Coordinates of C-alpha atoms and ligand atoms in Angstrom, one line a residue:
M1 CA 16.7 -16.1 12.2
R2 CA 14.7 -12.2 11.7
K3 CA 17.4 -10.5 9.4
S4 CA 18.8 -6.8 10.5
F5 CA 19.0 -5.1 7.1
D6 CA 19.1 -1.2 6.8
L7 CA 15.7 -1.1 4.9
Y8 CA 13.2 1.9 5.2
F9 CA 10.3 2.5 4.8
V10 CA 9.1 6.3 3.5
S11 CA 5.5 7.6 4.0
S12 CA 3.6 10.3 5.9
N13 CA 1.1 7.2 7.1
S14 CA 2.8 5.3 10.2
H15 CA -0.2 3.2 9.3
K16 CA 0.8 1.8 6.0
Y17 CA 3.8 1.7 7.8
K18 CA 2.8 -0.6 11.0
E19 CA 1.2 -3.4 8.8
A20 CA 4.3 -3.1 6.6
K21 CA 6.6 -3.4 9.4
S22 CA 4.0 -6.3 10.8
I23 CA 4.0 -8.3 7.0
L24 CA 7.7 -8.2 6.5
D25 CA 8.2 -9.4 9.9
S26 CA 6.9 -12.4 9.1
F27 CA 9.6 -12.7 6.5
G28 CA 12.4 -12.0 8.2
I29 CA 12.8 -8.7 6.8
K30 CA 13.4 -5.6 9.1
L31 CA 11.8 -2.1 8.3
G32 CA 12.5 0.9 9.8
F33 CA 10.4 4.0 9.1
F34 CA 11.5 7.4 7.6
K35 CA 8.4 9.9 8.2
L36 CA 7.4 11.9 5.4
S37 CA 4.9 13.8 3.4
L38 CA 6.0 12.6 -0.3
E39 CA 4.5 14.8 -3.1
E40 CA 3.1 13.4 -5.8
I41 CA 2.9 13.8 -9.4
Q42 CA -0.9 13.9 -11.3
S43 CA -1.0 10.7 -13.6
N44 CA -3.6 7.5 -13.9
S45 CA -1.2 5.4 -13.8
L46 CA 0.4 4.5 -10.2
R47 CA 3.8 2.6 -11.4
E48 CA 4.6 6.1 -12.0
I49 CA 3.8 8.1 -8.8
A50 CA 5.7 5.5 -6.8
E51 CA 8.5 5.5 -8.9
K52 CA 8.8 9.0 -8.8
K53 CA 8.1 9.4 -4.9
A54 CA 10.8 6.5 -4.1
K55 CA 13.0 8.2 -6.2
N56 CA 12.5 11.5 -4.6
A57 CA 11.9 9.9 -1.2
F58 CA 16.0 8.1 -1.9
L59 CA 17.0 12.3 -2.1
K60 CA 16.0 12.8 1.2
C61 CA 16.1 9.6 3.7
K62 CA 19.9 8.0 1.3
K63 CA 19.4 5.0 2.8
P64 CA 17.8 1.6 0.8
L65 CA 14.4 1.7 0.8
I66 CA 10.4 1.4 -0.2
I67 CA 7.4 3.6 -0.4
E68 CA 4.0 2.0 -1.1
D69 CA 1.3 3.5 -3.0
D70 CA -2.3 2.7 -3.1
G71 CA -5.6 2.8 -4.6
L72 CA -9.0 1.9 -4.5
F73 CA -10.7 1.1 -7.3
I74 CA -14.7 0.7 -8.0
D75 CA -15.9 -0.8 -10.6
S76 CA -19.1 1.8 -11.4
L77 CA -16.9 5.1 -11.3
N78 CA -15.3 4.0 -13.9
G79 CA -11.9 3.5 -11.4
F80 CA -12.6 6.0 -9.2
P81 CA -10.9 7.5 -6.8
G82 CA -7.5 5.4 -8.4
P83 CA -4.3 7.4 -7.7
Y84 CA -6.3 9.8 -6.2
S85 CA -7.9 7.7 -3.4
S86 CA -5.9 10.0 -0.6
Y87 CA -6.8 13.4 -1.9
V88 CA -10.8 11.5 -2.3
F89 CA -10.4 10.0 1.4
K90 CA -9.1 13.6 2.7
T91 CA -12.4 15.7 1.4
I92 CA -15.1 13.6 1.2
G93 CA -14.3 9.6 3.4
N94 CA -15.7 7.4 3.6
K95 CA -19.7 8.9 3.5
G96 CA -18.7 10.5 0.6
I97 CA -18.3 7.3 -1.6
L98 CA -21.1 5.6 -0.3
K99 CA -23.2 8.7 -1.7
L100 CA -22.0 8.0 -5.1
I101 CA -22.4 4.4 -5.3
S102 CA -26.1 3.1 -6.2
L103 CA -26.1 -0.7 -7.3
K104 CA -23.0 -2.2 -8.8
R105 CA -20.5 -2.4 -5.8
K106 CA -17.8 -3.9 -7.7
A107 CA -13.5 -2.4 -6.6
K108 CA -10.5 -3.5 -5.8
F109 CA -7.5 -2.3 -4.0
V110 CA -4.2 -2.1 -5.5
S111 CA -0.8 -1.5 -4.2
I112 CA 2.4 -0.5 -5.7
I113 CA 5.5 -1.5 -3.4
T114 CA 8.5 0.5 -5.1
Y115 CA 12.2 -0.1 -4.1
C116 CA 14.9 3.1 -4.3
D117 CA 18.7 2.4 -3.0
K118 CA 21.9 3.9 -4.9
K119 CA 21.7 1.4 -8.4
T120 CA 18.2 0.0 -8.6
L121 CA 13.9 1.0 -9.1
E122 CA 12.1 -2.1 -8.4
S123 CA 8.2 -1.7 -8.2
F124 CA 6.1 -4.4 -6.9
D125 CA 1.7 -4.8 -7.8
A126 CA -0.5 -6.7 -6.1
K127 CA -4.2 -5.9 -6.3
L128 CA -7.1 -7.2 -4.1
D129 CA -10.4 -7.7 -5.6
G130 CA -14.4 -7.1 -3.5
T131 CA -16.6 -4.6 -2.5
V132 CA -17.5 -1.6 -0.8
S133 CA -20.5 -2.1 1.5
K134 CA -23.6 -0.2 2.0
L135 CA -22.6 1.5 5.5
Q136 CA -19.4 1.7 7.0
K137 CA -18.3 -1.2 9.0
G138 CA -15.9 -2.0 12.3
K139 CA -13.1 0.9 13.8
G140 CA -10.5 0.9 11.2
W141 CA -8.4 3.2 9.3
G142 CA -8.4 4.9 5.7
Y143 CA -11.3 2.4 3.3
D144 CA -10.9 0.3 6.2
P145 CA -14.4 0.1 7.3
I146 CA -16.1 0.1 3.3
F147 CA -14.0 -2.2 1.8
V148 CA -15.1 -6.1 1.6
P149 CA -12.8 -8.8 0.7
K150 CA -14.2 -11.1 -2.1
N151 CA -15.2 -14.5 -0.1
S152 CA -15.6 -12.4 2.9
R153 CA -18.9 -11.3 4.6
K154 CA -16.9 -8.5 7.2
T155 CA -15.3 -4.9 6.0
F156 CA -11.1 -5.0 6.2
A157 CA -12.5 -2.6 9.7
E158 CA -13.9 -5.6 10.9
I159 CA -11.4 -8.7 10.3
N160 CA -8.4 -9.0 12.7
N161 CA -6.1 -10.9 10.2
K162 CA -5.9 -8.3 7.2
N163 CA -2.7 -8.4 7.5
E164 CA -2.6 -11.9 6.0
S165 CA -4.7 -11.3 3.0
S166 CA -4.6 -7.8 2.3
H167 CA -3.4 -6.7 -1.2
R168 CA -0.9 -4.7 1.1
F169 CA 0.5 -8.6 1.8
K170 CA 0.3 -9.4 -2.1
A171 CA 2.3 -6.5 -2.9
L172 CA 4.9 -7.7 -0.3
K173 CA 5.7 -11.3 -0.7
K174 CA 6.6 -10.6 -4.0
F175 CA 8.8 -7.9 -3.1
S176 CA 10.5 -10.0 0.0
N177 CA 11.1 -13.0 -2.4
W178 CA 13.0 -10.4 -4.9
Y179 CA 14.8 -9.1 -2.1
L180 CA 15.7 -11.7 0.1
H181 CA 17.2 -12.9 -3.6
K182 CA 18.6 -9.9 -4.3
M183 CA 20.9 -9.9 0.0
E184 CA 22.0 -13.2 -0.3
S185 CA 23.3 -12.6 -3.5
N186 CA 25.0 -9.8 -2.5
G187 CA 26.5 -12.4 0.7
Q188 CA 24.6 -10.4 3.1
Ligands
ITT201 P1 1.7 8.5 1.9 O1 2.7 9.0 2.2 O2 2.7 7.2 1.5 O3 1.8 8.2 -0.1 P2 -0.9 8.3 2.0 O4 -1.8 7.9 2.8 O5 -1.5 9.5 0.9 O6 0.4 8.1 2.2 P3 -1.3 6.6 -0.7 O7 -1.6 7.8 -1.3 O8 -1.2 5.1 -1.3 O9 -0.8 6.5 0.7 O10 -3.3 6.1 -0.1 C1 -3.8 6.5 -0.9 C2 -4.4 6.2 0.2 O11 -5.7 4.8 0.3 C3 -4.2 6.8 2.0 O12 -4.3 7.5 2.3 C4 -5.9 5.7 2.2 O13 -7.1 6.1 2.6 C5 -6.2 4.2 1.3 N1 -5.8 2.9 1.6 C6 -4.5 2.8 1.1 N2 -4.2 1.6 1.8 C7 -5.6 1.3 2.8 C8 -5.5 0.5 3.3 O14 -4.8 -0.9 3.6 N3 -6.8 0.6 4.0 C9 -7.1 1.0 4.3 N4 -7.5 2.7 3.1 C10 -6.4 2.4 2.4

């Protein structure tokens, strides 16, 4: 049975929320949306950005919450755009990224989920290896039309089971195991 916890996803990005909601639904956790633009500190560490983001989100939302910080790391560009993925997508976009890459196309998506409540701050990370396609393929949000997960020939935008294998799925699975255990120990 689906449990109704008081847990919110704080983000400006409704695509991320929709995917997170559907993934957590499959683990029996109900997730609300608190739409908010969160300031991101400049750092090379996604975890540092995520934990700062979560603390700021808690000051506004005042309820148990998760935030997510993602990055696309391209090997031949020494991990660029990485922690700057959101800014780079808004400025040069997928077209700009494709122009920057020549032969070596290996990349990875990283997701960090940070949980925050009055007493606890806990992060869960996951990565998904893949490549950057030569052309944009499929209709999807963000980097979905150019990211081809390992062992697939299609981009994230072309597959219909992204939520069963994505970086987001992997990080949320780790989070769910921890969270459900925490709720059980609290007798909820
Ligand atoms: P927040 O308000 O939650 O911070 P954001 O869109 O700024 O939303 P991030 O900094 O975590 O989110 O993400 C960086 C960017 O990476 C994001 O804007 C997307 O362009 C891209 N991205 C992240 N996950 C993605 C996914 O599953 N598919 C495609 N693009 C993704």
